């Protein structure tokens, strides 16, 4: 084998290595992250579908891989793979900040704050 053949083989090996680290590996990580997100879905989570429909998960059928969303009283069934992202997880305390920088608190915390303020 002459040096030009060895350098050509080496160039192809480097090119394949770069393709793996630049394209294939990040795509696998992204796919793994999506599978983890779909696996952690539970009733009450706010989600957005691939068609940009917003709703709250009502039921999850793990055998058929379907999810029923409550979209303002209308119940729609989707494949689990149709979920694009989870907007918020189901939690007991809900705190949101609006554009005017006012904080909206859950009723339990508001009642406790009023009692402390009275004392």
Coordinates of C-alpha atoms in Angstrom, one line a residue:
X1 CA 0.0 0.0 0.0
X2 CA 1.3 3.4 -0.8
X3 CA 0.9 6.5 1.3
X4 CA -1.9 8.0 -0.9
X5 CA -4.1 4.9 -0.3
X6 CA -3.5 5.1 3.5
X7 CA -4.3 8.8 3.6
X8 CA -7.5 8.3 1.6
X9 CA -8.7 5.6 4.0
X10 CA -7.7 7.8 6.9
X11 CA -9.7 10.7 5.4
X12 CA -12.8 8.5 5.1
X13 CA -12.4 7.3 8.7
X14 CA -12.2 10.9 9.9
X15 CA -15.2 11.9 7.8
X16 CA -17.3 9.0 9.2
X17 CA -16.2 10.0 12.8
X18 CA -17.2 13.6 12.2
X19 CA -20.6 12.5 10.8
X20 CA -21.2 10.4 13.9
X21 CA -20.4 13.2 16.4
X22 CA -22.1 16.0 14.4
X23 CA -25.3 14.3 13.2
X24 CA -26.0 10.8 14.6
X25 CA -25.1 11.2 18.2
X26 CA -27.1 14.5 18.9
X27 CA -30.1 13.0 17.1
X28 CA -30.0 9.9 19.3
X29 CA -29.8 12.1 22.4
X30 CA -32.8 14.2 21.2
X31 CA -34.8 11.0 20.5
X32 CA -33.9 9.6 24.0
X33 CA -35.0 12.9 25.6
X34 CA -38.3 12.8 23.8
X35 CA -39.0 9.1 24.8
X36 CA -38.3 10.1 28.4
X37 CA -40.7 13.0 28.1
X38 CA -43.4 10.7 26.7
X39 CA -42.7 8.1 29.4
X40 CA -43.2 10.7 32.2
X41 CA -46.6 11.9 31.0
X42 CA -49.3 11.7 33.6
X43 CA -52.9 12.9 34.1
X44 CA -53.2 16.6 34.6
X45 CA -50.1 17.6 32.6
X46 CA -50.7 20.5 30.1
X47 CA -49.3 19.5 26.7
X48 CA -49.1 20.8 23.1
X49 CA -49.6 18.4 20.2
X50 CA -47.8 18.4 16.9
X51 CA -50.7 20.3 15.4
X52 CA -50.3 23.0 18.1
X53 CA -53.5 22.1 20.0
X54 CA -53.2 22.9 23.7
X55 CA -54.9 20.6 26.3
X56 CA -54.7 18.8 29.6
X57 CA -54.2 15.0 29.8
X58 CA -57.3 13.3 31.0
X59 CA -56.5 9.6 30.4
X60 CA -53.5 7.7 29.2
X61 CA -53.9 4.2 27.6
X62 CA -50.4 2.6 27.8
X63 CA -51.5 -0.6 25.9
X64 CA -52.9 1.3 22.9
X65 CA -50.3 4.2 23.2
X66 CA -53.1 6.8 23.2
X67 CA -53.8 9.9 25.2
X68 CA -57.1 11.6 25.8
X69 CA -56.8 15.4 26.0
X70 CA -59.4 17.7 27.6
X71 CA -59.5 20.8 25.4
X72 CA -61.9 23.2 27.2
X73 CA -64.5 20.4 27.7
X74 CA -63.9 18.7 24.4
X75 CA -62.2 15.3 24.8
X76 CA -59.9 14.3 21.9
X77 CA -57.9 11.1 21.6
X78 CA -54.3 11.2 20.2
X79 CA -51.4 8.9 19.7
X80 CA -48.8 9.4 22.3
X81 CA -46.3 10.3 19.6
X82 CA -48.5 13.3 18.7
X83 CA -47.4 15.1 21.9
X84 CA -44.8 17.8 20.9
X85 CA -44.1 19.2 24.4
X86 CA -45.2 19.3 28.0
X87 CA -46.1 22.9 29.0
X88 CA -46.3 22.3 32.7
X89 CA -46.4 19.4 35.0
X90 CA -49.3 18.7 37.4
X91 CA -48.5 20.4 40.7
X92 CA -50.4 21.4 43.8
X93 CA -49.2 25.0 44.0
X94 CA -49.5 27.1 40.9
X95 CA -47.5 30.3 40.7
X96 CA -47.4 32.4 37.5
X97 CA -45.9 35.7 36.7
X98 CA -47.8 37.9 34.2
X99 CA -46.4 40.7 32.0
X100 CA -47.0 43.4 34.8
X101 CA -44.8 41.4 37.2
X102 CA -47.6 40.6 39.5
X103 CA -47.6 37.2 41.1
X104 CA -50.7 35.0 41.2
X105 CA -50.6 32.5 44.0
X106 CA -52.6 29.4 44.9
X107 CA -55.6 29.9 47.2
X108 CA -53.9 28.1 50.1
X109 CA -50.9 30.4 50.1
X110 CA -53.1 33.5 49.7
X111 CA -55.2 32.6 52.8
X112 CA -52.0 32.0 54.8
X113 CA -50.5 35.3 53.8
X114 CA -53.7 37.2 54.7
X115 CA -53.7 35.5 58.2
X116 CA -50.1 36.5 58.8
X117 CA -50.8 40.0 57.6
X118 CA -53.7 40.4 60.1
X119 CA -51.5 39.4 63.0

